[in-house]
Coordinates of C-alpha atoms in Angstrom, one line a residue:
X1 CA 44.8 -29.8 -13.3
X2 CA 41.5 -29.0 -11.8
X3 CA 39.5 -31.9 -10.2
X4 CA 35.9 -32.7 -10.7
X5 CA 33.7 -35.6 -9.6
X6 CA 32.1 -35.8 -13.1
X7 CA 32.6 -39.3 -14.4
X8 CA 30.8 -39.0 -17.8
X9 CA 33.3 -39.5 -20.5
X10 CA 33.4 -36.9 -23.4
X11 CA 35.4 -39.2 -25.7
X12 CA 32.3 -40.1 -27.8
X13 CA 31.6 -36.4 -28.4
X14 CA 35.2 -35.9 -29.4
X15 CA 34.8 -38.8 -31.8
X16 CA 31.6 -37.2 -33.1
X17 CA 33.5 -34.0 -33.7
X18 CA 36.3 -35.8 -35.6
X19 CA 33.7 -37.7 -37.7
X20 CA 31.9 -34.5 -38.7
X21 CA 35.1 -32.7 -39.4
X22 CA 36.2 -35.5 -41.7
X23 CA 32.9 -35.4 -43.5
X24 CA 32.4 -31.6 -43.6
X25 CA 35.8 -30.3 -44.6
X26 CA 36.8 -26.7 -43.9
X27 CA 34.1 -25.8 -41.4
X28 CA 35.4 -26.6 -37.9
X29 CA 33.6 -23.7 -36.3
X30 CA 30.3 -25.0 -37.6
X31 CA 31.0 -28.5 -36.3
X32 CA 32.3 -27.3 -32.9
X33 CA 29.4 -24.9 -32.5
X34 CA 26.8 -27.6 -33.3
X35 CA 28.3 -30.0 -30.7
X36 CA 28.6 -27.4 -28.0
X37 CA 25.0 -26.3 -28.7
X38 CA 23.9 -30.0 -28.4
X39 CA 25.6 -30.4 -25.1
X40 CA 24.3 -27.1 -23.8
X41 CA 20.8 -27.7 -24.9
X42 CA 20.9 -24.5 -27.0
X43 CA 20.2 -23.7 -30.6
X44 CA 22.7 -22.9 -33.5
X45 CA 22.1 -20.7 -36.5
X46 CA 24.1 -21.2 -39.7
X47 CA 24.3 -18.2 -42.0
X48 CA 25.8 -18.4 -45.4
X49 CA 25.2 -18.8 -49.1
X50 CA 23.7 -22.0 -50.6
X51 CA 26.0 -25.0 -51.0
X52 CA 28.1 -24.4 -47.8
X53 CA 27.3 -27.7 -46.1
X54 CA 24.6 -26.3 -43.7
X55 CA 22.1 -29.0 -44.5
X56 CA 24.9 -31.6 -44.6
X57 CA 25.8 -30.8 -41.0
X58 CA 22.3 -31.2 -39.8
X59 CA 21.8 -34.5 -41.6
X60 CA 25.2 -35.9 -40.6
X61 CA 24.7 -34.9 -36.9
X62 CA 21.3 -36.6 -36.7
X63 CA 22.5 -39.7 -38.6
X64 CA 25.5 -40.2 -36.3
X65 CA 23.3 -40.4 -33.1
X66 CA 21.5 -43.7 -32.7
X67 CA 17.9 -43.4 -31.8
X68 CA 17.7 -39.7 -32.5
X69 CA 14.5 -38.6 -34.2
X70 CA 15.0 -35.6 -36.5
X71 CA 12.7 -33.3 -38.4
X72 CA 13.7 -31.1 -41.3
X73 CA 11.6 -28.4 -43.0
X74 CA 12.2 -25.7 -45.6
X75 CA 10.2 -22.6 -44.6
X76 CA 8.8 -20.1 -47.1
X77 CA 6.6 -17.0 -46.5
X78 CA 3.6 -19.2 -47.5
X79 CA 4.3 -21.9 -44.9
X80 CA 1.2 -22.5 -42.8
X81 CA 1.0 -23.8 -39.2
X82 CA -0.6 -27.0 -40.4
X83 CA 2.2 -27.7 -42.8
X84 CA 4.9 -27.4 -40.2
X85 CA 3.2 -28.7 -37.1
X86 CA 0.5 -31.0 -38.5
X87 CA -3.0 -30.8 -40.0
X88 CA -6.4 -31.1 -38.3
X89 CA -7.9 -34.5 -38.1
X90 CA -10.7 -34.5 -40.7
X91 CA -12.7 -37.3 -39.1
X92 CA -12.6 -35.6 -35.7
X93 CA -13.6 -32.3 -37.3
X94 CA -16.6 -33.9 -39.0
X95 CA -17.8 -34.8 -35.5
X96 CA -17.3 -31.2 -34.3
X97 CA -14.0 -31.9 -32.5
X98 CA -10.8 -30.0 -33.0
X99 CA -8.0 -32.6 -33.0
X100 CA -4.7 -32.2 -34.7
X101 CA -2.5 -34.9 -36.2
X102 CA 0.8 -33.5 -35.0
X103 CA 3.8 -33.8 -37.2
X104 CA 7.2 -35.3 -36.3
X105 CA 8.3 -31.9 -35.1
X106 CA 6.7 -32.8 -31.7
X107 CA 8.6 -36.0 -31.1
X108 CA 11.9 -35.1 -32.7
X109 CA 15.0 -34.3 -30.6
X110 CA 16.9 -32.6 -33.4
X111 CA 15.1 -30.1 -35.7
X112 CA 16.5 -28.5 -38.8
X113 CA 14.7 -25.4 -40.0
X114 CA 16.0 -24.2 -43.4
X115 CA 15.5 -20.6 -44.5
X116 CA 14.1 -20.0 -41.0
X117 CA 13.7 -16.2 -41.5
X118 CA 11.3 -16.8 -44.3
X119 CA 8.7 -17.6 -41.6
X120 CA 5.6 -15.5 -41.7
X121 CA 4.0 -13.8 -38.7
X122 CA 1.3 -16.5 -38.6
X123 CA 3.8 -19.1 -37.3
X124 CA 6.5 -16.9 -35.8
X125 CA 5.1 -17.0 -32.3
X126 CA 4.9 -20.8 -32.5
X127 CA 8.5 -21.0 -33.5
X128 CA 9.5 -18.8 -30.6
X129 CA 7.7 -20.9 -28.0
X130 CA 9.1 -24.1 -29.6
X131 CA 12.7 -22.8 -29.3
X132 CA 12.4 -21.1 -26.0
X133 CA 9.9 -23.3 -24.0
X134 CA 10.0 -26.5 -26.1
X135 CA 6.2 -26.1 -26.2
X136 CA 3.9 -25.7 -29.2
X137 CA 0.5 -24.0 -28.7
X138 CA -2.3 -25.0 -31.0
X139 CA -3.7 -21.7 -32.4
X140 CA -7.2 -23.1 -32.7
X141 CA -7.7 -24.8 -29.3
X142 CA -4.9 -23.2 -27.3
X143 CA -3.7 -26.7 -26.3
X144 CA -0.1 -26.8 -25.3
X145 CA 2.1 -29.7 -26.5
X146 CA 5.4 -30.5 -24.9
X147 CA 8.0 -31.4 -27.5
X148 CA 11.1 -33.7 -27.3
X149 CA 13.4 -31.0 -28.7
X150 CA 17.0 -31.1 -27.5
X151 CA 18.4 -28.7 -30.1
X152 CA 17.4 -26.8 -33.2
X153 CA 19.6 -26.0 -36.2
X154 CA 18.4 -23.0 -38.1
X155 CA 19.8 -22.0 -41.5
X156 CA 19.6 -18.9 -43.6
X157 CA 21.3 -17.4 -46.6
X158 CA 21.3 -13.9 -44.9
X159 CA 20.9 -12.1 -41.7
X160 CA 17.4 -10.9 -40.8
X161 CA 16.7 -7.2 -41.1
X162 CA 13.0 -7.0 -40.2
X163 CA 12.3 -6.0 -36.6
X164 CA 9.7 -8.8 -36.1
X165 CA 12.4 -11.4 -36.7
X166 CA 14.9 -10.2 -34.1
X167 CA 13.3 -12.1 -31.3
X168 CA 13.7 -15.3 -33.4
X169 CA 17.3 -14.4 -34.2
X170 CA 18.0 -14.0 -30.5
X171 CA 16.7 -17.5 -29.7
X172 CA 19.9 -18.9 -31.3
X173 CA 22.7 -18.6 -28.8
X174 CA 25.4 -19.9 -31.2
X175 CA 25.7 -18.2 -34.6
X176 CA 28.2 -19.4 -37.3
X177 CA 28.9 -17.5 -40.5
X178 CA 29.7 -19.9 -43.3
X179 CA 31.5 -19.2 -46.6
X180 CA 32.7 -21.1 -49.6
X181 CA 36.0 -23.0 -49.4
X182 CA 38.7 -20.9 -50.9
X183 CA 41.7 -23.0 -49.9
X184 CA 43.3 -25.5 -52.3
X185 CA 44.2 -28.0 -49.5
X186 CA 40.7 -28.0 -48.1
X187 CA 39.2 -28.5 -51.6
X188 CA 41.5 -31.4 -52.2
X189 CA 40.5 -32.9 -48.8
X190 CA 36.8 -32.4 -49.6
X191 CA 37.2 -34.1 -53.0
X192 CA 38.8 -37.1 -51.3
X193 CA 36.1 -37.3 -48.7
X194 CA 33.3 -37.3 -51.3
X195 CA 35.0 -39.5 -54.0
X196 CA 37.8 -41.3 -52.4
X197 CA 36.7 -42.9 -49.1
X198 CA 33.0 -43.2 -48.9
X199 CA 32.5 -45.2 -45.6
X200 CA 29.2 -46.2 -44.0
X201 CA 27.7 -43.9 -41.5
X202 CA 28.5 -45.2 -38.0
X203 CA 26.4 -44.5 -35.0
X204 CA 28.9 -42.6 -32.8
X205 CA 26.7 -42.4 -29.7
X206 CA 23.1 -42.9 -28.6
X207 CA 20.4 -40.3 -27.9
X208 CA 20.4 -41.6 -24.3
X209 CA 24.1 -40.7 -24.0
X210 CA 23.4 -37.2 -25.4
X211 CA 20.6 -36.7 -22.8
X212 CA 22.9 -37.9 -20.0
X213 CA 25.7 -35.6 -21.1
X214 CA 23.3 -32.7 -21.2
X215 CA 22.4 -33.4 -17.6
X216 CA 26.1 -33.6 -16.6
X217 CA 26.8 -30.2 -18.3
X218 CA 23.7 -28.7 -16.7
X219 CA 25.0 -29.6 -13.3
X220 CA 28.6 -28.6 -13.7
X221 CA 28.4 -24.9 -12.9
X222 CA 27.3 -25.7 -9.4
X223 CA 30.3 -27.8 -8.6
X224 CA 33.1 -26.8 -6.4
X225 CA 36.5 -27.8 -7.9
X226 CA 40.1 -27.9 -6.6
X227 CA 42.0 -25.2 -8.5
X228 CA 45.6 -25.5 -7.4
X229 CA 45.2 -25.3 -3.6
X230 CA 41.8 -23.6 -3.4
X231 CA 38.3 -24.9 -3.7
X232 CA 36.3 -22.6 -6.0
X233 CA 32.8 -22.8 -7.4
X234 CA 32.9 -23.3 -11.2
X235 CA 30.4 -20.4 -11.8
X236 CA 32.8 -18.1 -9.9
X237 CA 35.7 -19.1 -12.2
X238 CA 33.4 -18.4 -15.2
X239 CA 32.5 -15.0 -13.8
X240 CA 36.1 -14.0 -13.2
X241 CA 37.0 -15.1 -16.7
X242 CA 34.2 -13.5 -18.6
X243 CA 33.9 -10.1 -16.9
X244 CA 37.0 -8.4 -18.2
X245 CA 36.6 -9.7 -21.7
X246 CA 33.0 -8.7 -22.0
X247 CA 33.9 -5.3 -20.7
X248 CA 36.5 -5.0 -23.4
X249 CA 33.9 -6.0 -26.0
X250 CA 31.3 -3.5 -24.7
X251 CA 33.9 -0.7 -24.9
X252 CA 34.2 -1.6 -28.6
X253 CA 30.4 -1.3 -29.1
X254 CA 29.8 -5.1 -29.0
X255 CA 26.7 -5.7 -26.9
X256 CA 26.7 -8.9 -24.8
X257 CA 23.5 -8.7 -22.7
X258 CA 23.3 -9.5 -19.0
X259 CA 20.8 -12.3 -19.8
X260 CA 23.4 -13.9 -22.1
X261 CA 26.2 -13.6 -19.6
X262 CA 24.1 -14.9 -16.7
X263 CA 21.8 -17.5 -18.2
X264 CA 23.0 -18.5 -21.6
X265 CA 26.8 -18.3 -22.0
X266 CA 27.5 -20.3 -18.8
X267 CA 26.0 -23.3 -20.6
X268 CA 28.5 -23.1 -23.4
X269 CA 31.3 -22.6 -20.9
X270 CA 30.3 -25.8 -19.2
X271 CA 29.9 -27.7 -22.5
X272 CA 33.3 -26.6 -23.6
X273 CA 34.9 -27.8 -20.3
X274 CA 33.1 -31.1 -20.7
X275 CA 34.4 -31.5 -24.3
X276 CA 37.9 -30.8 -23.2
X277 CA 38.1 -33.0 -20.1
X278 CA 41.1 -35.2 -19.5
X279 CA 40.4 -38.5 -17.8
X280 CA 37.2 -37.1 -16.3
X281 CA 38.9 -34.0 -15.0
X282 CA 38.4 -30.3 -16.0
X283 CA 41.7 -28.9 -17.2
X284 CA 43.3 -25.6 -16.4
X285 CA 44.0 -25.2 -20.1
X286 CA 40.3 -25.4 -20.9
X287 CA 39.4 -23.0 -18.1
X288 CA 41.8 -20.4 -19.6
X289 CA 41.1 -21.1 -23.3
X290 CA 37.3 -21.3 -23.5
X291 CA 36.8 -17.5 -24.1
X292 CA 39.0 -17.6 -27.2
X293 CA 37.1 -20.5 -28.7
X294 CA 33.5 -19.8 -27.6
X295 CA 33.1 -16.0 -27.8
X296 CA 33.3 -15.7 -31.6
X297 CA 30.3 -18.0 -31.7
X298 CA 28.2 -15.3 -30.0
X299 CA 28.7 -12.6 -32.7
X300 CA 25.5 -11.1 -34.2
X301 CA 27.1 -10.3 -37.6
X302 CA 30.3 -11.1 -39.5
X303 CA 31.6 -7.7 -38.7
X304 CA 31.0 -8.2 -35.0
X305 CA 32.8 -11.6 -35.3
X306 CA 35.9 -9.9 -36.8
X307 CA 35.9 -7.4 -34.0
X308 CA 35.7 -10.2 -31.4
X309 CA 38.5 -12.0 -33.1
X310 CA 40.6 -8.8 -33.1
X311 CA 40.1 -8.5 -29.4
X312 CA 41.2 -12.1 -29.0
X313 CA 44.3 -11.6 -31.2
X314 CA 45.3 -8.7 -28.9
X315 CA 45.0 -11.1 -25.9
X316 CA 46.8 -14.0 -27.6
X317 CA 50.1 -12.2 -28.4
X318 CA 52.6 -14.7 -29.9
X319 CA 50.0 -17.2 -31.0
X320 CA 48.3 -14.4 -33.0
X321 CA 51.6 -13.8 -34.7
X322 CA 51.8 -17.5 -35.7
X323 CA 48.3 -17.3 -37.0
X324 CA 49.2 -14.2 -39.1
X325 CA 52.2 -16.0 -40.6
X326 CA 50.2 -19.1 -41.6
X327 CA 47.5 -16.9 -43.2
X328 CA 50.2 -15.1 -45.2
X329 CA 51.6 -18.5 -46.2
X330 CA 48.2 -19.7 -47.4
X331 CA 47.8 -16.5 -49.5
X332 CA 51.2 -17.0 -51.1
X333 CA 50.4 -20.6 -51.8
X334 CA 47.1 -19.6 -53.5
X335 CA 49.1 -17.3 -55.8
X336 CA 51.5 -20.2 -56.5
X337 CA 54.4 -18.4 -54.9
X338 CA 55.5 -21.7 -53.5
X339 CA 59.0 -20.5 -52.5
X340 CA 57.9 -17.7 -50.3
X341 CA 55.0 -19.8 -48.9
X342 CA 57.5 -22.5 -48.0
X343 CA 59.5 -20.0 -46.1
X344 CA 56.5 -18.7 -44.1
X345 CA 55.5 -22.2 -43.1
X346 CA 59.1 -23.1 -42.1
X347 CA 59.3 -19.9 -40.0
X348 CA 56.4 -21.3 -38.0
X349 CA 58.1 -24.7 -37.5
X350 CA 61.3 -22.9 -36.4
X351 CA 59.4 -20.6 -34.0
X352 CA 60.6 -20.8 -30.4
X353 CA 57.3 -22.0 -28.7
X354 CA 58.9 -22.0 -25.3
X355 CA 58.0 -18.3 -25.0
X356 CA 54.3 -19.2 -25.3
X357 CA 52.3 -19.7 -22.1
X358 CA 51.2 -23.2 -21.3
X359 CA 47.5 -22.4 -21.6
X360 CA 48.0 -21.2 -25.2
X361 CA 50.2 -24.1 -26.2
X362 CA 47.3 -26.2 -27.6
X363 CA 46.5 -23.4 -30.0
X364 CA 50.1 -23.1 -31.1
X365 CA 50.3 -26.8 -31.7
X366 CA 47.3 -26.7 -34.0
X367 CA 49.0 -24.0 -36.1
X368 CA 52.3 -25.9 -36.2
X369 CA 50.4 -29.0 -37.4
X370 CA 48.7 -27.0 -40.1
X371 CA 52.1 -25.6 -41.3
X372 CA 53.4 -29.1 -41.6
X373 CA 50.4 -30.1 -43.7
X374 CA 50.8 -27.2 -46.1
X375 CA 54.6 -27.9 -46.4
X376 CA 53.7 -31.5 -47.4
X377 CA 51.2 -30.1 -50.0
X378 CA 53.9 -27.8 -51.4
X379 CA 56.3 -30.7 -51.7
X380 CA 53.6 -32.7 -53.6
X381 CA 53.0 -29.7 -56.0
X382 CA 56.7 -29.2 -56.6
X383 CA 57.2 -32.9 -57.3
X384 CA 54.3 -32.9 -59.8
X385 CA 55.7 -29.9 -61.5
X386 CA 59.2 -31.5 -61.7
X387 CA 57.7 -34.6 -63.2
X388 CA 55.8 -32.6 -65.8
X389 CA 59.0 -30.8 -66.7
X390 CA 60.8 -34.1 -67.2
X391 CA 58.0 -35.3 -69.5
X392 CA 58.2 -32.2 -71.6

């Protein structure tokens, strides 16, 4: 296990992740992407059709952080600067002074901008400076206002195609493509969450703890850690990890810019290590696994995401085979071919995991846990069908 002097405990962020996953069923990538973005001080873009929990994620995240101020706005092509950022002070204007009553967007730490690519050119530059510099410039006076923004969550039903929107698109380091739930088990879990166990919202952590964790994550890359018997700078480990995989992606036509590799992606790397600490220590498992969990969050389109996942599957070997089997079992279950689905899931449970490398073991254990859950669901369905048969 690699040693680090970092004492900040990530347990509350893990608790936050568990809470959001219990509330927003079937979208673990969206939840993990949001928490990593929060820790890294970066922004996340959620792309998918209406009704896929994008707004729920933003609301739930802000509500779970005590003391967090949040600002939410639905953009249209008619949205004006004054609507989003605040109107001019009429009393001051009557005296010949330009003074603006700034909206809550200035003082909020978490901002949710729905249908962000509907923004017109009149406020586009203001959004760019807000996301990149955390500063808003008044178009009338040129006054610059420093905001309190820690992270922004953007949402859109579709990818932007206009050239003028590409700069805004690039401001979001993490991009998650969200679809409707098409899994019976997940639908059942979502129904239970909404109708069966409505608990009160608990403040998982404070905004001060978020800010402290961001400072810890920001300083991690400069640390020298003990990796086995050698002291190695963390940024060097990152570079050794990322270079070969990025080269593979570039050979497939997937462009990962130098700016992303050098300035942006290291933040997610550090945030991932923080989230997966064990008793305040960076683990070797996290150092070896981060690429597989983080790189799909960088994809610029669903097609690019599939290509990245294919490259990851090639690297994962036996674990990819387990994932393929569970996917096949799920499809058989959807078709109500319970016998064959049962066999697929049992193949996973009987798989000899001793041949899987230690650093991939956590991924294998997650798949095995899923297989057990689906087997339990099949048993419930079969029991219900048997009871119905007896009644008839």
